[in-house]
Amino acid sequence: MTKKRLEYMDMVKGVGILGIVIMHSSTVPLQAIWWISSVAPPLFFLSSGMLIARGGEPGKGWKEILGRKGRSLLLPFLYFSLLYIVRDLLRVLFGISEIGEVWAGVNDLVTLWGSSVLWFLPALFLAESIFIFSRKMFGRRKYAPVWTVLACLVLTFVSFLANSALKPLEGFFLSERLLYASLCLMRTFLRAVYALPFVCAGYFLYEIFRAFWEREKRIPFAGQLVSGIVLFFVGIPFSVANSYFDFRSLSFGDIPVLSYLAAVLSFMGIVLICRSCPSFKPLLFFGKNSLIVMATHIDFYFLYIGLNLANRIDGFIPMGNRVFFFVNVIGVIMILEVFCILAINRFFPFLLGRKRGRRSLDG
């Protein structure tokens, strides 16, 4: 059971990271981007909630919890942020950009706001920590799950109010560097709380249906596959109706609750589909190395290379269409990611918070 579950959850992460690459590639229609943005990033928060439940983390000590999560999330955030800053310094030296980009990178590191896609790592660390704290706080009291869910919902509602109150003050906070840093710091925590319902939902999806996930109750694989497909497609209209949903900019559309619902439905669909299908090695590979893909597909210029090559190929092939262009862009990015993943796991595992040889490439 353990091996199978880890494999299909890695496949789920593989689907999520592929969705994020597609979303950033701008090779699909705007409404498709709206939908992907409301499913792909939340997928990782929902997955983490399920893994928290599976690992029984609320019952562990804080030293163990924070130590492990700090190594796997905050250390990569630190190292990749420093790499981005070094890149920006080189761009300044070559006259490509201004020193302001370097200061922005330092600000994003210190405040945990996160440059580019790196926002995800501190957001996940904080969201998981806040949820586990809430779960521990209510402990084994009567109706503890209900109180935990209510606490997460109240915190999220308050965060939406707080962010709305901050918007009219943006001009004030942008007037000074320290004021801007304080705004980023506040919104770092707000972003994590926005992710809190996803972690909570993932946790209780596993807890409530533990017998199913741990195969004590069996459902035919055909039934899982059909149910997964139905749930996946049922979630789409909710996300499209809400429009754009973006953690990076804290933009959550017209009716944010629809995107929360859409993400949970489509996530469950993806999980059931992956659980009912044989292991697919490319998805496993990219899922197990999703952190690397997340941190490198834009800022290591793989997306830039993919778009440029696809445009050049388009110029030589008159019959090329948007589908062909899409395949070229995504294909080039993922091929480059394979080499990047192999190099980082082999020579620079410290970027992932690991020691060399401690964990295999697929582990």
mmCIF file of C-alpha atoms in Angstrom:
data_model
loop_
_atom_site.group_PDB
_atom_site.id
_atom_site.type_symbol
_atom_site.label_atom_id
_atom_site.label_comp_id
_atom_site.label_asym_id
_atom_site.label_seq_id
_atom_site.Cartn_x
_atom_site.Cartn_y
_atom_site.Cartn_z
ATOM 1 C CA MET A 1 0.000 0.000 0.000
ATOM 2 C CA THR A 2 2.723 2.471 0.990
ATOM 3 C CA LYS A 3 4.670 2.206 -2.257
ATOM 4 C CA LYS A 4 1.536 2.430 -4.404
ATOM 5 C CA ARG A 5 0.213 5.419 -2.528
ATOM 6 C CA LEU A 6 3.474 7.310 -2.735
ATOM 7 C CA GLU A 7 3.619 6.591 -6.444
ATOM 8 C CA TYR A 8 0.157 7.867 -7.264
ATOM 9 C CA MET A 9 0.648 10.938 -5.076
ATOM 10 C CA ASP A 10 3.872 11.626 -6.962
ATOM 11 C CA MET A 11 1.918 11.260 -10.188
ATOM 12 C CA VAL A 12 -0.561 13.824 -8.832
ATOM 13 C CA LYS A 13 2.331 16.207 -8.184
ATOM 14 C CA GLY A 14 3.595 15.484 -11.691
ATOM 15 C CA VAL A 15 0.232 16.568 -13.094
ATOM 16 C CA GLY A 16 0.376 19.687 -10.908
ATOM 17 C CA ILE A 17 3.847 20.779 -11.956
ATOM 18 C CA LEU A 18 3.055 20.146 -15.631
ATOM 19 C CA GLY A 19 -0.014 22.346 -15.186
ATOM 20 C CA ILE A 20 2.101 25.128 -13.686
ATOM 21 C CA VAL A 21 4.571 24.977 -16.588
ATOM 22 C CA ILE A 22 1.686 25.134 -19.082
ATOM 23 C CA MET A 23 0.101 28.030 -17.172
ATOM 24 C CA HIS A 24 3.329 30.050 -17.302
ATOM 25 C CA SER A 25 4.004 29.227 -20.963
ATOM 26 C CA SER A 26 1.095 31.365 -22.240
ATOM 27 C CA THR A 27 0.444 28.784 -24.960
ATOM 28 C CA VAL A 28 -3.185 28.108 -23.999
ATOM 29 C CA PRO A 29 -6.322 30.316 -24.038
ATOM 30 C CA LEU A 30 -6.915 32.755 -21.187
ATOM 31 C CA GLN A 31 -9.828 30.812 -19.707
ATOM 32 C CA ALA A 32 -7.668 27.686 -19.619
ATOM 33 C CA ILE A 33 -5.055 29.668 -17.679
ATOM 34 C CA TRP A 34 -7.766 30.778 -15.237
ATOM 35 C CA TRP A 35 -8.740 27.171 -14.675
ATOM 36 C CA ILE A 36 -5.172 25.881 -14.331
ATOM 37 C CA SER A 37 -4.324 28.695 -11.905
ATOM 38 C CA SER A 38 -7.172 27.622 -9.638
ATOM 39 C CA VAL A 39 -6.168 23.948 -9.674
ATOM 40 C CA ALA A 40 -2.414 23.451 -10.119
ATOM 41 C CA PRO A 41 -0.954 25.502 -7.202
ATOM 42 C CA PRO A 42 -3.709 24.436 -4.730
ATOM 43 C CA LEU A 43 -3.039 20.824 -5.731
ATOM 44 C CA PHE A 44 0.268 20.954 -3.848
ATOM 45 C CA PHE A 45 -1.337 22.379 -0.702
ATOM 46 C CA LEU A 46 -4.046 19.713 -0.818
ATOM 47 C CA SER A 47 -1.430 16.987 -1.331
ATOM 48 C CA SER A 48 0.544 18.243 1.652
ATOM 49 C CA GLY A 49 -2.585 18.079 3.806
ATOM 50 C CA MET A 50 -3.128 14.445 2.861
ATOM 51 C CA LEU A 51 0.499 13.609 3.611
ATOM 52 C CA ILE A 52 0.290 15.383 6.984
ATOM 53 C CA ALA A 53 -2.643 13.122 7.872
ATOM 54 C CA ARG A 54 -0.932 10.008 6.571
ATOM 55 C CA GLY A 55 2.236 10.755 8.523
ATOM 56 C CA GLY A 56 0.392 11.617 11.736
ATOM 57 C CA GLU A 57 2.346 14.858 11.979
ATOM 58 C CA PRO A 58 0.062 16.614 14.511
ATOM 59 C CA GLY A 59 1.112 13.943 17.001
ATOM 60 C CA LYS A 60 4.832 14.627 16.565
ATOM 61 C CA GLY A 61 7.016 17.139 18.396
ATOM 62 C CA TRP A 62 7.608 20.636 17.058
ATOM 63 C CA LYS A 63 11.359 20.114 16.863
ATOM 64 C CA GLU A 64 10.919 17.198 14.479
ATOM 65 C CA ILE A 65 8.175 18.913 12.462
ATOM 66 C CA LEU A 66 9.906 22.265 12.007
ATOM 67 C CA GLY A 67 13.310 20.683 11.460
ATOM 68 C CA ARG A 68 12.105 18.464 8.645
ATOM 69 C CA LYS A 69 9.936 21.110 7.003
ATOM 70 C CA GLY A 70 12.644 23.740 7.364
ATOM 71 C CA ARG A 71 15.156 21.508 5.580
ATOM 72 C CA SER A 72 12.785 20.528 2.782
ATOM 73 C CA LEU A 73 11.146 23.937 2.200
ATOM 74 C CA LEU A 74 13.039 26.867 3.724
ATOM 75 C CA LEU A 75 16.558 25.738 2.822
ATOM 76 C CA PRO A 76 15.635 25.363 -0.878
ATOM 77 C CA PHE A 77 13.930 28.760 -0.640
ATOM 78 C CA LEU A 78 17.137 30.283 0.745
ATOM 79 C CA TYR A 79 19.490 28.678 -1.773
ATOM 80 C CA PHE A 80 17.396 29.314 -4.876
ATOM 81 C CA SER A 81 16.732 32.902 -3.731
ATOM 82 C CA LEU A 82 20.483 33.447 -3.438
ATOM 83 C CA LEU A 83 20.959 31.981 -6.918
ATOM 84 C CA TYR A 84 18.373 34.409 -8.275
ATOM 85 C CA ILE A 85 20.169 37.315 -6.564
ATOM 86 C CA VAL A 86 23.515 36.248 -8.055
ATOM 87 C CA ARG A 87 21.849 36.048 -11.479
ATOM 88 C CA ASP A 88 20.439 39.565 -11.036
ATOM 89 C CA LEU A 89 23.864 40.871 -9.994
ATOM 90 C CA LEU A 90 25.349 39.435 -13.174
ATOM 91 C CA ARG A 91 22.584 41.072 -15.195
ATOM 92 C CA VAL A 92 23.473 44.416 -13.577
ATOM 93 C CA LEU A 93 27.185 43.930 -14.319
ATOM 94 C CA PHE A 94 26.399 43.261 -17.974
ATOM 95 C CA GLY A 95 24.111 46.283 -18.152
ATOM 96 C CA ILE A 96 20.984 44.212 -18.754
ATOM 97 C CA SER A 97 19.057 45.362 -15.683
ATOM 98 C CA GLU A 98 19.160 47.872 -12.832
ATOM 99 C CA ILE A 99 20.384 47.440 -9.255
ATOM 100 C CA GLY A 100 16.760 47.745 -8.143
ATOM 101 C CA GLU A 101 16.211 44.141 -9.241
ATOM 102 C CA VAL A 102 18.884 43.009 -6.797
ATOM 103 C CA TRP A 103 17.300 44.943 -3.933
ATOM 104 C CA ALA A 104 13.927 43.465 -4.856
ATOM 105 C CA GLY A 105 15.433 39.984 -4.676
ATOM 106 C CA VAL A 106 16.934 40.687 -1.254
ATOM 107 C CA ASN A 107 13.576 42.007 -0.053
ATOM 108 C CA ASP A 108 11.791 38.918 -1.369
ATOM 109 C CA LEU A 109 14.259 36.699 0.487
ATOM 110 C CA VAL A 110 14.241 38.519 3.830
ATOM 111 C CA THR A 111 10.454 38.940 3.974
ATOM 112 C CA LEU A 112 9.785 35.403 2.634
ATOM 113 C CA TRP A 113 7.675 37.022 -0.094
ATOM 114 C CA GLY A 114 9.603 34.995 -2.652
ATOM 115 C CA SER A 115 11.003 36.002 -6.036
ATOM 116 C CA SER A 116 9.062 34.651 -9.012
ATOM 117 C CA VAL A 117 7.670 31.184 -8.186
ATOM 118 C CA LEU A 118 9.604 30.819 -4.921
ATOM 119 C CA TRP A 119 6.639 32.316 -3.031
ATOM 120 C CA PHE A 120 5.285 28.772 -2.873
ATOM 121 C CA LEU A 121 7.911 27.391 -0.470
ATOM 122 C CA PRO A 122 7.411 29.739 2.523
ATOM 123 C CA ALA A 123 3.661 29.741 1.836
ATOM 124 C CA LEU A 124 3.576 25.950 2.146
ATOM 125 C CA PHE A 125 5.843 25.977 5.214
ATOM 126 C CA LEU A 126 3.678 28.539 7.018
ATOM 127 C CA ALA A 127 0.349 27.025 5.945
ATOM 128 C CA GLU A 128 1.395 23.573 7.134
ATOM 129 C CA SER A 129 2.762 24.944 10.407
ATOM 130 C CA ILE A 130 -0.377 26.998 11.115
ATOM 131 C CA PHE A 131 -2.597 24.008 10.389
ATOM 132 C CA ILE A 132 -0.591 21.639 12.588
ATOM 133 C CA PHE A 133 -0.622 24.245 15.368
ATOM 134 C CA SER A 134 -4.421 24.482 15.065
ATOM 135 C CA ARG A 135 -4.747 20.696 15.120
ATOM 136 C CA LYS A 136 -2.498 20.418 18.166
ATOM 137 C CA MET A 137 -4.271 23.252 19.966
ATOM 138 C CA PHE A 138 -7.606 21.442 19.911
ATOM 139 C CA GLY A 139 -5.955 18.086 20.497
ATOM 140 C CA ARG A 140 -8.371 15.297 21.342
ATOM 141 C CA ARG A 141 -11.157 17.512 22.613
ATOM 142 C CA LYS A 142 -14.730 16.789 21.689
ATOM 143 C CA TYR A 143 -15.488 18.026 18.163
ATOM 144 C CA ALA A 144 -11.787 18.833 17.662
ATOM 145 C CA PRO A 145 -12.032 18.398 13.860
ATOM 146 C CA VAL A 146 -14.953 20.834 13.724
ATOM 147 C CA TRP A 147 -13.064 23.425 15.762
ATOM 148 C CA THR A 148 -9.985 22.971 13.577
ATOM 149 C CA VAL A 149 -11.970 23.547 10.378
ATOM 150 C CA LEU A 150 -13.729 26.567 11.876
ATOM 151 C CA ALA A 151 -10.415 28.061 13.007
ATOM 152 C CA CYS A 152 -8.974 27.686 9.491
ATOM 153 C CA LEU A 153 -12.049 29.249 7.890
ATOM 154 C CA VAL A 154 -12.143 32.167 10.334
ATOM 155 C CA LEU A 155 -8.438 32.865 9.828
ATOM 156 C CA THR A 156 -8.917 32.815 6.060
ATOM 157 C CA PHE A 157 -11.913 35.152 6.210
ATOM 158 C CA VAL A 158 -9.986 37.584 8.430
ATOM 159 C CA SER A 159 -7.048 37.428 6.007
ATOM 160 C CA PHE A 160 -9.273 38.388 3.085
ATOM 161 C CA LEU A 161 -10.538 41.361 5.100
ATOM 162 C CA ALA A 162 -6.981 42.334 6.061
ATOM 163 C CA ASN A 163 -5.747 42.181 2.472
ATOM 164 C CA SER A 164 -8.698 44.304 1.329
ATOM 165 C CA ALA A 165 -7.811 46.864 4.004
ATOM 166 C CA LEU A 166 -4.189 46.946 2.827
ATOM 167 C CA LYS A 167 -4.982 47.629 -0.841
ATOM 168 C CA PRO A 168 -5.876 51.354 -0.404
ATOM 169 C CA LEU A 169 -2.619 51.806 1.532
ATOM 170 C CA GLU A 170 -0.324 50.358 -1.149
ATOM 171 C CA GLY A 171 0.884 53.807 -2.230
ATOM 172 C CA PHE A 172 1.972 54.549 1.330
ATOM 173 C CA PHE A 173 3.843 51.258 1.688
ATOM 174 C CA LEU A 174 5.552 51.711 -1.685
ATOM 175 C CA SER A 175 6.969 55.094 -0.654
ATOM 176 C CA GLU A 176 9.828 53.676 1.437
ATOM 177 C CA ARG A 177 11.875 50.497 1.206
ATOM 178 C CA LEU A 178 11.246 49.465 4.836
ATOM 179 C CA LEU A 179 7.536 50.137 4.503
ATOM 180 C CA TYR A 180 7.414 48.006 1.374
ATOM 181 C CA ALA A 181 9.265 45.226 3.211
ATOM 182 C CA SER A 182 6.689 45.331 6.000
ATOM 183 C CA LEU A 183 3.889 45.080 3.418
ATOM 184 C CA CYS A 184 5.554 42.042 1.832
ATOM 185 C CA LEU A 185 5.995 40.429 5.244
ATOM 186 C CA MET A 186 2.331 40.931 6.131
ATOM 187 C CA ARG A 187 1.177 39.593 2.792
ATOM 188 C CA THR A 188 3.488 36.602 3.112
ATOM 189 C CA PHE A 189 1.459 35.501 6.124
ATOM 190 C CA LEU A 190 -1.838 36.401 4.455
ATOM 191 C CA ARG A 191 -0.920 34.248 1.461
ATOM 192 C CA ALA A 192 -0.134 31.300 3.732
ATOM 193 C CA VAL A 193 -3.500 31.659 5.449
ATOM 194 C CA TYR A 194 -5.230 31.739 2.046
ATOM 195 C CA ALA A 195 -3.639 28.325 1.438
ATOM 196 C CA LEU A 196 -4.723 27.049 4.860
ATOM 197 C CA PRO A 197 -8.174 25.752 3.748
ATOM 198 C CA PHE A 198 -6.477 23.600 1.104
ATOM 199 C CA VAL A 199 -4.120 22.014 3.641
ATOM 200 C CA CYS A 200 -7.086 21.515 5.973
ATOM 201 C CA ALA A 201 -9.229 19.971 3.218
ATOM 202 C CA GLY A 202 -6.445 17.599 2.182
ATOM 203 C CA TYR A 203 -5.907 16.530 5.789
ATOM 204 C CA PHE A 204 -9.547 15.684 6.458
ATOM 205 C CA LEU A 205 -10.045 14.082 3.046
ATOM 206 C CA TYR A 206 -7.445 11.574 4.165
ATOM 207 C CA GLU A 207 -8.615 11.291 7.777
ATOM 208 C CA ILE A 208 -12.287 10.776 6.942
ATOM 209 C CA PHE A 209 -11.590 8.268 4.157
ATOM 210 C CA ARG A 210 -8.495 6.683 5.704
ATOM 211 C CA ALA A 211 -9.904 3.171 5.273
ATOM 212 C CA PHE A 212 -10.235 3.811 1.541
ATOM 213 C CA TRP A 213 -6.776 5.323 1.107
ATOM 214 C CA GLU A 214 -5.205 2.514 3.116
ATOM 215 C CA ARG A 215 -7.174 -0.083 1.132
ATOM 216 C CA GLU A 216 -9.186 -1.476 4.023
ATOM 217 C CA LYS A 217 -12.225 -0.637 1.888
ATOM 218 C CA ARG A 218 -11.822 -1.489 -1.772
ATOM 219 C CA ILE A 219 -13.536 0.231 -4.681
ATOM 220 C CA PRO A 220 -13.053 -1.231 -8.182
ATOM 221 C CA PHE A 221 -10.433 0.661 -10.162
ATOM 222 C CA ALA A 222 -12.954 1.281 -12.953
ATOM 223 C CA GLY A 223 -15.239 2.961 -10.420
ATOM 224 C CA GLN A 224 -12.362 5.114 -9.173
ATOM 225 C CA LEU A 225 -11.426 6.113 -12.715
ATOM 226 C CA VAL A 226 -14.971 7.095 -13.684
ATOM 227 C CA SER A 227 -15.494 8.961 -10.397
ATOM 228 C CA GLY A 228 -12.185 10.751 -10.886
ATOM 229 C CA ILE A 229 -13.041 11.874 -14.405
ATOM 230 C CA VAL A 230 -16.451 13.143 -13.261
ATOM 231 C CA LEU A 231 -15.008 15.082 -10.299
ATOM 232 C CA PHE A 232 -12.242 16.518 -12.458
ATOM 233 C CA PHE A 233 -14.651 17.959 -15.015
ATOM 234 C CA VAL A 234 -17.239 19.060 -12.451
ATOM 235 C CA GLY A 235 -14.645 21.405 -10.953
ATOM 236 C CA ILE A 236 -13.912 23.225 -14.218
ATOM 237 C CA PRO A 237 -17.034 25.445 -14.520
ATOM 238 C CA PHE A 238 -16.629 26.669 -10.936
ATOM 239 C CA SER A 239 -13.089 27.893 -11.560
ATOM 240 C CA VAL A 240 -13.966 29.493 -14.916
ATOM 241 C CA ALA A 241 -16.930 31.290 -13.318
ATOM 242 C CA ASN A 242 -14.604 32.827 -10.727
ATOM 243 C CA SER A 243 -12.027 33.983 -13.345
ATOM 244 C CA TYR A 244 -8.373 34.455 -12.324
ATOM 245 C CA PHE A 245 -7.029 32.898 -9.119
ATOM 246 C CA ASP A 246 -3.405 33.717 -8.305
ATOM 247 C CA PHE A 247 -1.486 33.232 -5.060
ATOM 248 C CA ARG A 248 1.500 35.199 -6.329
ATOM 249 C CA SER A 249 -0.396 38.475 -6.686
ATOM 250 C CA LEU A 250 -3.081 37.639 -4.101
ATOM 251 C CA SER A 251 -5.787 37.900 -6.759
ATOM 252 C CA PHE A 252 -8.674 35.557 -6.082
ATOM 253 C CA GLY A 253 -11.312 36.434 -8.640
ATOM 254 C CA ASP A 254 -14.916 37.496 -8.225
ATOM 255 C CA ILE A 255 -16.155 34.680 -5.957
ATOM 256 C CA PRO A 256 -13.108 33.072 -4.282
ATOM 257 C CA VAL A 257 -15.145 30.308 -2.649
ATOM 258 C CA LEU A 258 -15.833 28.907 -6.131
ATOM 259 C CA SER A 259 -12.120 28.468 -6.754
ATOM 260 C CA TYR A 260 -11.668 26.700 -3.423
ATOM 261 C CA LEU A 261 -14.493 24.335 -4.353
ATOM 262 C CA ALA A 262 -13.176 23.859 -7.898
ATOM 263 C CA ALA A 263 -9.681 23.046 -6.658
ATOM 264 C CA VAL A 264 -10.890 20.411 -4.180
ATOM 265 C CA LEU A 265 -13.178 18.734 -6.742
ATOM 266 C CA SER A 266 -10.589 18.652 -9.531
ATOM 267 C CA PHE A 267 -7.864 17.578 -7.096
ATOM 268 C CA MET A 268 -9.935 14.621 -5.921
ATOM 269 C CA GLY A 269 -10.570 13.759 -9.546
ATOM 270 C CA ILE A 270 -6.855 13.800 -10.350
ATOM 271 C CA VAL A 271 -6.028 11.701 -7.268
ATOM 272 C CA LEU A 272 -8.605 9.043 -8.139
ATOM 273 C CA ILE A 273 -7.496 8.944 -11.780
ATOM 274 C CA CYS A 274 -3.828 8.559 -10.810
ATOM 275 C CA ARG A 275 -4.710 5.983 -8.156
ATOM 276 C CA SER A 276 -6.629 3.863 -10.650
ATOM 277 C CA CYS A 277 -4.011 4.006 -13.426
ATOM 278 C CA PRO A 278 -0.687 2.156 -13.733
ATOM 279 C CA SER A 279 2.407 4.105 -12.735
ATOM 280 C CA PHE A 280 3.508 6.472 -15.505
ATOM 281 C CA LYS A 281 7.239 7.066 -15.200
ATOM 282 C CA PRO A 282 7.453 10.594 -16.689
ATOM 283 C CA LEU A 283 4.805 11.866 -14.253
ATOM 284 C CA LEU A 284 6.524 10.059 -11.380
ATOM 285 C CA PHE A 285 9.868 11.578 -12.329
ATOM 286 C CA PHE A 286 8.625 15.146 -12.573
ATOM 287 C CA GLY A 287 6.364 14.731 -9.547
ATOM 288 C CA LYS A 288 9.207 13.549 -7.335
ATOM 289 C CA ASN A 289 11.307 16.454 -8.574
ATOM 290 C CA SER A 290 8.538 19.044 -8.731
ATOM 291 C CA LEU A 291 10.424 21.470 -6.484
ATOM 292 C CA ILE A 292 13.270 21.657 -9.006
ATOM 293 C CA VAL A 293 10.891 22.182 -11.924
ATOM 294 C CA MET A 294 9.023 24.833 -9.941
ATOM 295 C CA ALA A 295 12.193 26.783 -9.135
ATOM 296 C CA THR A 296 13.914 26.545 -12.513
ATOM 297 C CA HIS A 297 11.458 26.486 -15.422
ATOM 298 C CA ILE A 298 11.187 30.297 -15.536
ATOM 299 C CA ASP A 299 14.254 31.641 -13.766
ATOM 300 C CA PHE A 300 16.776 29.312 -15.396
ATOM 301 C CA TYR A 301 15.416 30.624 -18.728
ATOM 302 C CA PHE A 302 14.002 27.271 -19.862
ATOM 303 C CA LEU A 303 10.685 28.939 -20.699
ATOM 304 C CA TYR A 304 12.512 31.671 -22.632
ATOM 305 C CA ILE A 305 14.478 29.067 -24.597
ATOM 306 C CA GLY A 306 11.344 27.011 -25.282
ATOM 307 C CA LEU A 307 9.388 29.991 -26.603
ATOM 308 C CA ASN A 308 12.263 31.194 -28.782
ATOM 309 C CA LEU A 309 12.923 27.773 -30.296
ATOM 310 C CA ALA A 310 9.219 27.227 -30.947
ATOM 311 C CA ASN A 311 8.968 30.618 -32.667
ATOM 312 C CA ARG A 312 11.975 29.803 -34.852
ATOM 313 C CA ILE A 313 10.533 26.397 -35.773
ATOM 314 C CA ASP A 314 7.227 28.091 -36.568
ATOM 315 C CA GLY A 315 9.056 30.278 -39.073
ATOM 316 C CA PHE A 316 10.391 27.246 -40.949
ATOM 317 C CA ILE A 317 7.180 25.209 -40.914
ATOM 318 C CA PRO A 318 4.330 27.129 -42.583
ATOM 319 C CA MET A 319 1.782 24.451 -41.677
ATOM 320 C CA GLY A 320 2.572 24.687 -37.981
ATOM 321 C CA ASN A 321 -0.404 25.463 -35.725
ATOM 322 C CA ARG A 322 -1.003 26.363 -32.080
ATOM 323 C CA VAL A 323 -1.011 22.726 -30.984
ATOM 324 C CA PHE A 324 2.351 22.183 -32.649
ATOM 325 C CA PHE A 325 3.662 25.377 -31.028
ATOM 326 C CA PHE A 326 2.379 24.236 -27.613
ATOM 327 C CA VAL A 327 4.053 20.827 -27.924
ATOM 328 C CA ASN A 328 7.336 22.449 -28.953
ATOM 329 C CA VAL A 329 7.392 24.897 -26.035
ATOM 330 C CA ILE A 330 6.401 22.418 -23.328
ATOM 331 C CA GLY A 331 8.562 19.670 -24.822
ATOM 332 C CA VAL A 332 11.701 21.832 -24.845
ATOM 333 C CA ILE A 333 11.094 23.003 -21.267
ATOM 334 C CA MET A 334 10.600 19.487 -19.909
ATOM 335 C CA ILE A 335 13.622 18.103 -21.789
ATOM 336 C CA LEU A 336 15.788 20.852 -20.301
ATOM 337 C CA GLU A 337 14.277 20.086 -16.899
ATOM 338 C CA VAL A 338 15.380 16.453 -17.162
ATOM 339 C CA PHE A 339 19.026 17.515 -17.453
ATOM 340 C CA CYS A 340 18.581 20.106 -14.702
ATOM 341 C CA ILE A 341 17.009 17.540 -12.348
ATOM 342 C CA LEU A 342 19.796 15.043 -12.989
ATOM 343 C CA ALA A 343 22.482 17.681 -12.405
ATOM 344 C CA ILE A 344 20.982 19.069 -9.185
ATOM 345 C CA ASN A 345 20.323 15.641 -7.674
ATOM 346 C CA ARG A 346 23.806 14.440 -8.599
ATOM 347 C CA PHE A 347 25.983 17.470 -7.889
ATOM 348 C CA PHE A 348 23.971 20.051 -5.926
ATOM 349 C CA PRO A 349 21.554 18.191 -3.606
ATOM 350 C CA PHE A 350 22.124 20.847 -0.931
ATOM 351 C CA LEU A 351 19.839 23.097 -3.007
ATOM 352 C CA LEU A 352 17.042 20.746 -1.948
ATOM 353 C CA GLY A 353 18.088 20.656 1.702
ATOM 354 C CA ARG A 354 19.709 17.241 1.305
ATOM 355 C CA LYS A 355 23.172 15.816 1.672
ATOM 356 C CA ARG A 356 24.810 14.137 -1.284
ATOM 357 C CA GLY A 357 23.883 10.470 -1.522
ATOM 358 C CA ARG A 358 21.236 10.723 1.180
ATOM 359 C CA ARG A 359 18.296 10.160 -1.135
ATOM 360 C CA SER A 360 18.063 8.672 -4.580
ATOM 361 C CA LEU A 361 16.890 10.577 -7.620
ATOM 362 C CA ASP A 362 13.495 8.897 -7.561
ATOM 363 C CA GLY A 363 13.033 8.897 -3.796
#
